[in-house]
JSON list of C-alpha atoms in Angstrom, two decimals:
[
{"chain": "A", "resi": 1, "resn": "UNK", "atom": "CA", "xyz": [-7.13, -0.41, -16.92]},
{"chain": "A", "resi": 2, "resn": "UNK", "atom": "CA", "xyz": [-5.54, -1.48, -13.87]},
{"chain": "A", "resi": 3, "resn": "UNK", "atom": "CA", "xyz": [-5.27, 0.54, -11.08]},
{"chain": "A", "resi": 4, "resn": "UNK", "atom": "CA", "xyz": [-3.23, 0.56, -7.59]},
{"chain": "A", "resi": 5, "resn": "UNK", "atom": "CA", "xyz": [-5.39, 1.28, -4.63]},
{"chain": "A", "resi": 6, "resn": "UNK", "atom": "CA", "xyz": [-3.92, 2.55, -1.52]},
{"chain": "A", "resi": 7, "resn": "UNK", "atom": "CA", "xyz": [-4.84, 3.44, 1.61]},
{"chain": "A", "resi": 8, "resn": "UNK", "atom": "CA", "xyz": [-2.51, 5.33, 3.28]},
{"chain": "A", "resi": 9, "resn": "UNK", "atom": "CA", "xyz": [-0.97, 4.67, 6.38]},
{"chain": "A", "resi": 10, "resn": "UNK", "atom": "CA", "xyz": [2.36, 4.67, 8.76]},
{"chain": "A", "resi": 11, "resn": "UNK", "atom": "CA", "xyz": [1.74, 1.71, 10.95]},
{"chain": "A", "resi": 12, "resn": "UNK", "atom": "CA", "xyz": [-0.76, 0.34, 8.15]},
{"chain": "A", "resi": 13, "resn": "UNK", "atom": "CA", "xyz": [-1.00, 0.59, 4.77]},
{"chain": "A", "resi": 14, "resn": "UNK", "atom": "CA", "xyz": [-3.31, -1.19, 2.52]},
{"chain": "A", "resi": 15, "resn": "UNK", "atom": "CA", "xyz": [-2.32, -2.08, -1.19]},
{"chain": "A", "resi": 16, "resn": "UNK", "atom": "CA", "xyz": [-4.71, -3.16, -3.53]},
{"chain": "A", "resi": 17, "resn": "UNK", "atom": "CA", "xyz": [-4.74, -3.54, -7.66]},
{"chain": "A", "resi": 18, "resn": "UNK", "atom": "CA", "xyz": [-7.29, -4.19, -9.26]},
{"chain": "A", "resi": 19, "resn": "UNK", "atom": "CA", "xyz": [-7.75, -5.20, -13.32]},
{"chain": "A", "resi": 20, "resn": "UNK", "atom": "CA", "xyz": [-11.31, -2.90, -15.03]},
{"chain": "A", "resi": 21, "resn": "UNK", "atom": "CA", "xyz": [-13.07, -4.75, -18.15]},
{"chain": "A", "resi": 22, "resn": "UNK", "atom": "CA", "xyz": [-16.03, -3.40, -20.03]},
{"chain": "A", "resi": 23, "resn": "UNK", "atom": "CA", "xyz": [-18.83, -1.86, -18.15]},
{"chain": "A", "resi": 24, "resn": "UNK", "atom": "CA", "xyz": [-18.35, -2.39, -14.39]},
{"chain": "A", "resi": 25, "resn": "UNK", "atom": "CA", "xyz": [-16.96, -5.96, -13.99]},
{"chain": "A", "resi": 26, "resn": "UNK", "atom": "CA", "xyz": [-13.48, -5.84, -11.76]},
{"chain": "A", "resi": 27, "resn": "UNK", "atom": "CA", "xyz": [-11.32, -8.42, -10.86]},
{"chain": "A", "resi": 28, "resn": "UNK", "atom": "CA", "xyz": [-9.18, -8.40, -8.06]},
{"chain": "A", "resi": 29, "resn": "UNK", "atom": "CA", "xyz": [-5.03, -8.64, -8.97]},
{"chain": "A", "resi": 30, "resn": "UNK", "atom": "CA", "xyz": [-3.32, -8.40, -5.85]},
{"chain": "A", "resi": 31, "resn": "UNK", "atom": "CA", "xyz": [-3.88, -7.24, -2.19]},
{"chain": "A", "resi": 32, "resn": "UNK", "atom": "CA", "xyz": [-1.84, -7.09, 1.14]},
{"chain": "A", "resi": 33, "resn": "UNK", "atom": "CA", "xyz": [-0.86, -4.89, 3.43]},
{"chain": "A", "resi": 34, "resn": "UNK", "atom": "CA", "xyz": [2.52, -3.02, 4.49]},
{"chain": "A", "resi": 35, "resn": "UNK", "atom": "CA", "xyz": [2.92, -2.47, 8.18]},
{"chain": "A", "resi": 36, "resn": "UNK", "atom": "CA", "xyz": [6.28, -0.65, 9.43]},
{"chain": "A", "resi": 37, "resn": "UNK", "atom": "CA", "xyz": [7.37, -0.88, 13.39]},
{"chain": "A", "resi": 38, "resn": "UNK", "atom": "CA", "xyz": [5.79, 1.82, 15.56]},
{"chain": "A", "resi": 39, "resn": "UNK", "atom": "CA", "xyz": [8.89, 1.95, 17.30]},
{"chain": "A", "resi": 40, "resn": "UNK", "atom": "CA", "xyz": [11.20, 2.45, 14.40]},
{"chain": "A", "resi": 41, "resn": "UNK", "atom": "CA", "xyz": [12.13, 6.43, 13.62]},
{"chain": "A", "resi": 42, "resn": "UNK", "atom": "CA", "xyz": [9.88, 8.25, 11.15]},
{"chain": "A", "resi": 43, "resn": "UNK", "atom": "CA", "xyz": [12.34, 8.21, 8.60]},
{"chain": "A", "resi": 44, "resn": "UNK", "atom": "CA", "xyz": [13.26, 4.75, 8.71]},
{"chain": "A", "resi": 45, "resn": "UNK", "atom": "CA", "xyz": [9.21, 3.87, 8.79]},
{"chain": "A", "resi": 46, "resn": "UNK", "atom": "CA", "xyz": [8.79, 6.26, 5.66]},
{"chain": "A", "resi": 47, "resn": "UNK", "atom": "CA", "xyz": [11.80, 4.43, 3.67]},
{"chain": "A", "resi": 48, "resn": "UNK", "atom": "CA", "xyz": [10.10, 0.92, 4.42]},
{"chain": "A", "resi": 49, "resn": "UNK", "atom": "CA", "xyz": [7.11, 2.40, 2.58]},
{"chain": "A", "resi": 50, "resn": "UNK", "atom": "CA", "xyz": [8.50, 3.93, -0.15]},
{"chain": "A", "resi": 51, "resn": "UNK", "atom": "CA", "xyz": [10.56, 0.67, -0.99]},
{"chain": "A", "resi": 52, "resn": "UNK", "atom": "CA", "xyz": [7.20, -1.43, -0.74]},
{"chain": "A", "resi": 53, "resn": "UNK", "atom": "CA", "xyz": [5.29, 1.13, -2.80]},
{"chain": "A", "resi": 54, "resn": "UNK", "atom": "CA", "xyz": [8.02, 0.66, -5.37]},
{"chain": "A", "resi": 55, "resn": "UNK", "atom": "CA", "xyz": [8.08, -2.76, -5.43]},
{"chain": "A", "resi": 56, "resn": "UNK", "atom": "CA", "xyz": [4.50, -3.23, -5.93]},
{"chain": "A", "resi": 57, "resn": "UNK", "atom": "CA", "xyz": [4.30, -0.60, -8.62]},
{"chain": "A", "resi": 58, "resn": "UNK", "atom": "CA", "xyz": [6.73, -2.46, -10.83]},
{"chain": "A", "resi": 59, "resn": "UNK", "atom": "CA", "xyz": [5.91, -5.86, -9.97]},
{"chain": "A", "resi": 60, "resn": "UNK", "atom": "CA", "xyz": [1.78, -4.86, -10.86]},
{"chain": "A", "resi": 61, "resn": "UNK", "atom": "CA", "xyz": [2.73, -1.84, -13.12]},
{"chain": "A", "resi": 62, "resn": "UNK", "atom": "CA", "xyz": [-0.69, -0.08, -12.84]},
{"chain": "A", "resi": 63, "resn": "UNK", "atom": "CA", "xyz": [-1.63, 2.57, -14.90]},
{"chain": "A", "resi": 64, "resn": "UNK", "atom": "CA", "xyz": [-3.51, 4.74, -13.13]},
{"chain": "A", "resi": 65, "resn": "UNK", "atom": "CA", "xyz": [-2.64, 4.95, -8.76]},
{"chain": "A", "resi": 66, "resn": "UNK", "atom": "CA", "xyz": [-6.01, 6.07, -6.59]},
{"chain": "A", "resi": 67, "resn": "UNK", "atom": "CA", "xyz": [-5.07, 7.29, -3.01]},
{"chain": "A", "resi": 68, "resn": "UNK", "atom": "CA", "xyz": [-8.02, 7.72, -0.13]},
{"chain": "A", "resi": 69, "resn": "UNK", "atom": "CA", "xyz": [-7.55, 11.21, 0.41]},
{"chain": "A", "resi": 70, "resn": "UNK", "atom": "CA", "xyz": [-6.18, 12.63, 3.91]},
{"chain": "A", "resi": 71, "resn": "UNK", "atom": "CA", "xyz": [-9.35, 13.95, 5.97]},
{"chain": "A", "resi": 72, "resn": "UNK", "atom": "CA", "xyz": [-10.04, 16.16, 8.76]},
{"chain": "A", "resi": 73, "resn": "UNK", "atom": "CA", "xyz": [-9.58, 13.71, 11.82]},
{"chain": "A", "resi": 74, "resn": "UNK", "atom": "CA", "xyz": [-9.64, 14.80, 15.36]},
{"chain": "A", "resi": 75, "resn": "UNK", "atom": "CA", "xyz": [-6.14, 12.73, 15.93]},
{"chain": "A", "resi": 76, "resn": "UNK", "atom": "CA", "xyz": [-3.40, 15.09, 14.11]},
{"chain": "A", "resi": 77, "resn": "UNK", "atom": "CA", "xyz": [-1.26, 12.04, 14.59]},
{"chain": "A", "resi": 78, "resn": "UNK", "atom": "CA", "xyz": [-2.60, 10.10, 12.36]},
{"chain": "A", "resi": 79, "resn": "UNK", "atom": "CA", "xyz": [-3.57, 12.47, 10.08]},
{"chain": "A", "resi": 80, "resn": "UNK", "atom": "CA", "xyz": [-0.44, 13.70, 9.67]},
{"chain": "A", "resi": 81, "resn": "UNK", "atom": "CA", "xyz": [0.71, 9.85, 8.81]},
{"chain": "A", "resi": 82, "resn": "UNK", "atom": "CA", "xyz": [-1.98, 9.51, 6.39]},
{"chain": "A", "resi": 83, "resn": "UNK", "atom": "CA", "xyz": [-0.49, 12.77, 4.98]},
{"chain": "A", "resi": 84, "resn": "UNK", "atom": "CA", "xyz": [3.06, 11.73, 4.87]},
{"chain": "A", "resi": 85, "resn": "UNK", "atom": "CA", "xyz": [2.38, 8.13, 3.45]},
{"chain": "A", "resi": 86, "resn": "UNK", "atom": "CA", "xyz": [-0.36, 9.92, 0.79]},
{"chain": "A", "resi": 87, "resn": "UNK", "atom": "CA", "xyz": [2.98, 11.61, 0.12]},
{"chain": "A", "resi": 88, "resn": "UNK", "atom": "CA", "xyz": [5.13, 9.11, -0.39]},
{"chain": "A", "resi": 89, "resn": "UNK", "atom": "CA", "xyz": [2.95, 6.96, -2.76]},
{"chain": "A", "resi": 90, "resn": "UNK", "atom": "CA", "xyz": [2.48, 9.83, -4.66]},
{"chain": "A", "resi": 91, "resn": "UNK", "atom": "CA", "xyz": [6.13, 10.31, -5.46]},
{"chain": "A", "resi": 92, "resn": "UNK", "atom": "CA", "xyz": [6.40, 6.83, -6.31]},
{"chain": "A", "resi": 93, "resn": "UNK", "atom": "CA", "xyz": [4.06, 7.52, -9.15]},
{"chain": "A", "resi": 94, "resn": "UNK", "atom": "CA", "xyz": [5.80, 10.64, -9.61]},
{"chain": "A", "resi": 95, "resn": "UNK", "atom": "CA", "xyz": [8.77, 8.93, -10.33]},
{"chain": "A", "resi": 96, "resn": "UNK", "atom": "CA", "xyz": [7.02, 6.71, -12.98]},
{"chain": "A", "resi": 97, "resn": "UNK", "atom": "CA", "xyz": [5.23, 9.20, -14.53]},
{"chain": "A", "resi": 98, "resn": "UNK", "atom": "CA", "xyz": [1.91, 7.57, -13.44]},
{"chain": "A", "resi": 99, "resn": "UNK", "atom": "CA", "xyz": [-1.38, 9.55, -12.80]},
{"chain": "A", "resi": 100, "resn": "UNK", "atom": "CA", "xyz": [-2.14, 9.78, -9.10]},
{"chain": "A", "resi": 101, "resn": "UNK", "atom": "CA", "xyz": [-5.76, 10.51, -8.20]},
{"chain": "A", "resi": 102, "resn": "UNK", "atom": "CA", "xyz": [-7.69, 11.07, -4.67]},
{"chain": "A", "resi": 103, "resn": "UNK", "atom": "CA", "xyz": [-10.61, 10.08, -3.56]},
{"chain": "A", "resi": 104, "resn": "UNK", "atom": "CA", "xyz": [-12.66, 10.92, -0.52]},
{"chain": "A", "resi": 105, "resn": "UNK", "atom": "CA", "xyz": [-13.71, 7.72, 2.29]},
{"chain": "A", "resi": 106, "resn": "UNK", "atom": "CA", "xyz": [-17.34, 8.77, 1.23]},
{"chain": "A", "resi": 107, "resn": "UNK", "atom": "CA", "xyz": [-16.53, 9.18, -2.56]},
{"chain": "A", "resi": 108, "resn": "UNK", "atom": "CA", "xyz": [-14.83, 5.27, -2.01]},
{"chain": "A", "resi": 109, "resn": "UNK", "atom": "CA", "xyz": [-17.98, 4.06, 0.35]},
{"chain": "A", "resi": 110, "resn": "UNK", "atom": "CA", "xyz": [-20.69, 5.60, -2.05]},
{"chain": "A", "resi": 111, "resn": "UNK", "atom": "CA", "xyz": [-18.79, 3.67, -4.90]},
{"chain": "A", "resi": 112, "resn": "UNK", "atom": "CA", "xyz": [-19.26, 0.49, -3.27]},
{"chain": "A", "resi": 113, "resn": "UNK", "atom": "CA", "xyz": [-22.14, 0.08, -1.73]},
{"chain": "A", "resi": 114, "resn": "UNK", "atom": "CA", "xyz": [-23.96, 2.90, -2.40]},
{"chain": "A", "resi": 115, "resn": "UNK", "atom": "CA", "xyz": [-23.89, 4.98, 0.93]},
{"chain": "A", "resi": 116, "resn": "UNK", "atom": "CA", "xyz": [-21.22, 7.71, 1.65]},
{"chain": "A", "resi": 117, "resn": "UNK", "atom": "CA", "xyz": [-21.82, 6.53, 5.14]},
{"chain": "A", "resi": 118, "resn": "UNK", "atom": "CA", "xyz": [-21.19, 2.93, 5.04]},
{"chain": "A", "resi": 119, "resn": "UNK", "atom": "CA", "xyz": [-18.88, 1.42, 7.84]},
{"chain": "A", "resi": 120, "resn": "UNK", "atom": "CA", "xyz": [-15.90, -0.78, 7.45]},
{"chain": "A", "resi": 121, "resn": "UNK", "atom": "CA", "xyz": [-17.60, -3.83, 7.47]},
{"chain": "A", "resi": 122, "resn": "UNK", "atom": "CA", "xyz": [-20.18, -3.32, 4.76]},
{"chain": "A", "resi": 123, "resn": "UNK", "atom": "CA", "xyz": [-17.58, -2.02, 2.45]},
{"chain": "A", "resi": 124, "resn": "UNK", "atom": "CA", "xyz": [-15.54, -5.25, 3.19]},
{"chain": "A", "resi": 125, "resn": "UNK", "atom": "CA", "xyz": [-18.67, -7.32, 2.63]},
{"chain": "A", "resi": 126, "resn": "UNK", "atom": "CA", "xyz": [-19.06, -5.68, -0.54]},
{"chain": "A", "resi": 127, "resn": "UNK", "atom": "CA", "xyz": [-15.85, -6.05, -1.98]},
{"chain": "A", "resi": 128, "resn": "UNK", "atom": "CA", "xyz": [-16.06, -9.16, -1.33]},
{"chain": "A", "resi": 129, "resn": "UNK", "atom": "CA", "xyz": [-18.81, -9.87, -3.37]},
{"chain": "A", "resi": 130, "resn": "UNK", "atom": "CA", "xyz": [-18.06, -7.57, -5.92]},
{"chain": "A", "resi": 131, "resn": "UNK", "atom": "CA", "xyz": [-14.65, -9.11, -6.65]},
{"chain": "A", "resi": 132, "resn": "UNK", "atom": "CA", "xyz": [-16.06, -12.54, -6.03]},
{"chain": "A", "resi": 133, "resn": "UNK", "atom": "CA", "xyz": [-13.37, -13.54, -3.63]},
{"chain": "A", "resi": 134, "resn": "UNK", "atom": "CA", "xyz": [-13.90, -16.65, -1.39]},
{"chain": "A", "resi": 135, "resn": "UNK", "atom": "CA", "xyz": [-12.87, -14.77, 1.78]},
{"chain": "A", "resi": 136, "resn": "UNK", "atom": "CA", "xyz": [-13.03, -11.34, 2.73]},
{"chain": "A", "resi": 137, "resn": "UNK", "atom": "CA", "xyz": [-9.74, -9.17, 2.20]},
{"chain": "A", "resi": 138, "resn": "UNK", "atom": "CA", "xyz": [-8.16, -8.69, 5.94]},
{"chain": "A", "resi": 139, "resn": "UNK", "atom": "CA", "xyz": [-7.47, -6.53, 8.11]},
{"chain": "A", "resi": 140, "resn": "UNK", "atom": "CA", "xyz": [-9.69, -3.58, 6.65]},
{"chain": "A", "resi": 141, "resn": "UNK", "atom": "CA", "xyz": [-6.88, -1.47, 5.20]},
{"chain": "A", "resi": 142, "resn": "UNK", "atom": "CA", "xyz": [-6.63, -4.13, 2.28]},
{"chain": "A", "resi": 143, "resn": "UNK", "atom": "CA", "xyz": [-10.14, -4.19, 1.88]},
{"chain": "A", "resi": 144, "resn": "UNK", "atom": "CA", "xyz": [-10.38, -0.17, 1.78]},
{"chain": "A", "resi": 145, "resn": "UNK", "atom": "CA", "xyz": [-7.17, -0.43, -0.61]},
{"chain": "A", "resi": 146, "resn": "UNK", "atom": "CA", "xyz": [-9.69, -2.72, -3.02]},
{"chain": "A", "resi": 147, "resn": "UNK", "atom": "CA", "xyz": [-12.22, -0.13, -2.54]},
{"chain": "A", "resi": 148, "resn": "UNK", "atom": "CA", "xyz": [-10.23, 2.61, -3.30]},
{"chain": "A", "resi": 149, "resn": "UNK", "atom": "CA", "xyz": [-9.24, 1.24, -6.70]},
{"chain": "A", "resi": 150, "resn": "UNK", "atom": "CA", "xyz": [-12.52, 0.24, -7.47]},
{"chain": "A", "resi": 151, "resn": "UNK", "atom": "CA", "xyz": [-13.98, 3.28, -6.93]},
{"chain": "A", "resi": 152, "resn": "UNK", "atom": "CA", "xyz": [-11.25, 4.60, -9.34]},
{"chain": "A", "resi": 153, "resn": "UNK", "atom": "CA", "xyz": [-12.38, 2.40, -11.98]},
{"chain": "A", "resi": 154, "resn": "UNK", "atom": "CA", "xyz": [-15.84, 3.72, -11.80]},
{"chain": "A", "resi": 155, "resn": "UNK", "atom": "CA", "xyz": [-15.47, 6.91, -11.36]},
{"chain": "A", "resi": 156, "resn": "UNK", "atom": "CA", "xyz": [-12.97, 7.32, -13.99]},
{"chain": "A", "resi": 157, "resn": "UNK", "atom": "CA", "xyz": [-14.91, 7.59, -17.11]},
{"chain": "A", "resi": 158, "resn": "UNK", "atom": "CA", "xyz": [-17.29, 9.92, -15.48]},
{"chain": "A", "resi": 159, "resn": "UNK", "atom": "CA", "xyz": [-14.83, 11.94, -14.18]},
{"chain": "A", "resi": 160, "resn": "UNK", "atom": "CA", "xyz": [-13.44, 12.39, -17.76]},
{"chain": "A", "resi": 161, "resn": "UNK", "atom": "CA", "xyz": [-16.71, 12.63, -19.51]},
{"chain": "A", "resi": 162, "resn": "UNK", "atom": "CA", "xyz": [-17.40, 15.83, -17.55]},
{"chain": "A", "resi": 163, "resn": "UNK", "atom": "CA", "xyz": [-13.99, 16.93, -18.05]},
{"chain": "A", "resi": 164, "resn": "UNK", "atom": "CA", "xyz": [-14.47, 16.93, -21.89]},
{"chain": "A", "resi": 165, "resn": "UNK", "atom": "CA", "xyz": [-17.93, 18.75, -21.16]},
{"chain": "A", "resi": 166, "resn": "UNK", "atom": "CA", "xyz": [-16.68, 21.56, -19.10]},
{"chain": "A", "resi": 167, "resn": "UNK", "atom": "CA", "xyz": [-13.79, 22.11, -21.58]},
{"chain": "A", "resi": 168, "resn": "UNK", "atom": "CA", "xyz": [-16.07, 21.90, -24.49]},
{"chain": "A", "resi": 169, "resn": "UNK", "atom": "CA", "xyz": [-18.26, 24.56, -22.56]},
{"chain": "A", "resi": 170, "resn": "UNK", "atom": "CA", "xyz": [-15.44, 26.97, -21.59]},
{"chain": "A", "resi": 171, "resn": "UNK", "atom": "CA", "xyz": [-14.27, 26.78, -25.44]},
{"chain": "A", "resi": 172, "resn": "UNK", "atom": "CA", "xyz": [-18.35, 27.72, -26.52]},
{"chain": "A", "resi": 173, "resn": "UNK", "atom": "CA", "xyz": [-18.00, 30.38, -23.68]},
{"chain": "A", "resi": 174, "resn": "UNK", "atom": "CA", "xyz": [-15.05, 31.86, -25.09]},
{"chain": "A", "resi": 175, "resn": "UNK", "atom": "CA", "xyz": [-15.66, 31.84, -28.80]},
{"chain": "A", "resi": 176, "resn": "UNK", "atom": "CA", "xyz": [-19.34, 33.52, -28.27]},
{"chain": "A", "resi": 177, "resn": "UNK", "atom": "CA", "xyz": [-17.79, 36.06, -25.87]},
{"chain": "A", "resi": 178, "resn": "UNK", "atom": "CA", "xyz": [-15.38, 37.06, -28.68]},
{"chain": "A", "resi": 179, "resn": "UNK", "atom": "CA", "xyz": [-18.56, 36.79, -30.94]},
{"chain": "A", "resi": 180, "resn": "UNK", "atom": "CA", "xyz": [-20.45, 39.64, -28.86]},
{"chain": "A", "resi": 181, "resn": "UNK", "atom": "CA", "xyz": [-16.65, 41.27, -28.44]},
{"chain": "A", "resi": 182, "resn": "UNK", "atom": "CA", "xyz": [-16.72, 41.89, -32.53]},
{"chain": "A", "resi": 183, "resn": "UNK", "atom": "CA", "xyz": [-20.71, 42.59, -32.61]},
{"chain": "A", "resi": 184, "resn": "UNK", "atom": "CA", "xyz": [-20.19, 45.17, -30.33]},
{"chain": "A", "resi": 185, "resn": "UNK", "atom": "CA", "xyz": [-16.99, 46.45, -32.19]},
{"chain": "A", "resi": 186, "resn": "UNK", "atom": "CA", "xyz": [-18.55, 46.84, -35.30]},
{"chain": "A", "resi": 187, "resn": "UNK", "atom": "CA", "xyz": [-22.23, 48.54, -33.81]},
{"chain": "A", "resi": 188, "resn": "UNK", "atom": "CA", "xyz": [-20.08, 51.23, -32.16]},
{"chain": "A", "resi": 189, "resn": "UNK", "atom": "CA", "xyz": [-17.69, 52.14, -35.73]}
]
């Protein structure tokens, strides 16, 4: 599976794809990140992303895109960024009909090194290592956009695993609810 790791951002915004084998061996595809002017209107600074988005999606054609989801910050500036870029990759996908999924900075950090309260640079230190790279991904965003996708690729089969399990149990639910339905039917004719 490969999967497109981003982490969103206006002036900032990390790309990362990353190829999954068997078991939990990664291997790192492509990373960079896409800065627009600060000075340049919003518009304009959303376009630029959307055409790099796009580019990268069909240059790396992932299937699968993993997005660090928006959270509560005490700058509504830049959350509202993160929220407009989230946006943007997202309808890039859209567009391609690929699955977009979100995942939380402590989901991402707990994926990687084990601690939903890691900082920046022991994630970087341990994408590093877990992608075997020679140097360490800079500036952070592409490292976090590494993260991000990693943490996709382990998460994923989990994720689906309990999905089949909760369906499974809703469908047991439902056909011993209709069970007691036509006990109790037939005790009161």
């Amino acid at each position: 599976m490969r999967v497109f790791g981003v982490d969103p951002g206006l002036t900032r915004c990390g790309f990362g794809v990353v190829d999954g084998g068997p078991g939990r061996t990664v291997r790192a595809v492509a990373v960079d990140v896409l800065r627009t002017p600060v000075d340049a209107p919003l518009s304009v600074r959303l376009h630029e992303l959307y055409v790099g988005v796009c580019e990268w999606m069909d240059r790396y054609e992932p299937n699968v895109v993993a997005i660090e989801r928006v959270f509560a910050q005490h700058n509504v500036r830049t959350a509202m960024g993160v929220a407009q870029a989230s946006g943007v990759v997202a309808l890039a996908a859209a567009q391609r009909e690929l699955p977009v999924e979100f995942h939380t900075p402590s989901e991402v950090k707990a994926a990687v090194t084990g601690s939903g309260r890691a900082d920046k640079a022991q994630v970087t230190m341990m994408i590093t290592k877990l992608l075997g790279l020679k140097v360490a991904p800079k500036p952070a965003d592409a490292a976090d956009a590494l993260a991000i996708a990693i943490c996709h690729h382990w998460r994923a089969p989990m994720k689906s695993r309990m999905e089949e399990a909760q369906a499974k149990a809703a469908e047991l639910a439902r056909v011993h609810k209709a069970r007691l339905a036509e006990a109790a039917r037939r005790s009161g004719s």
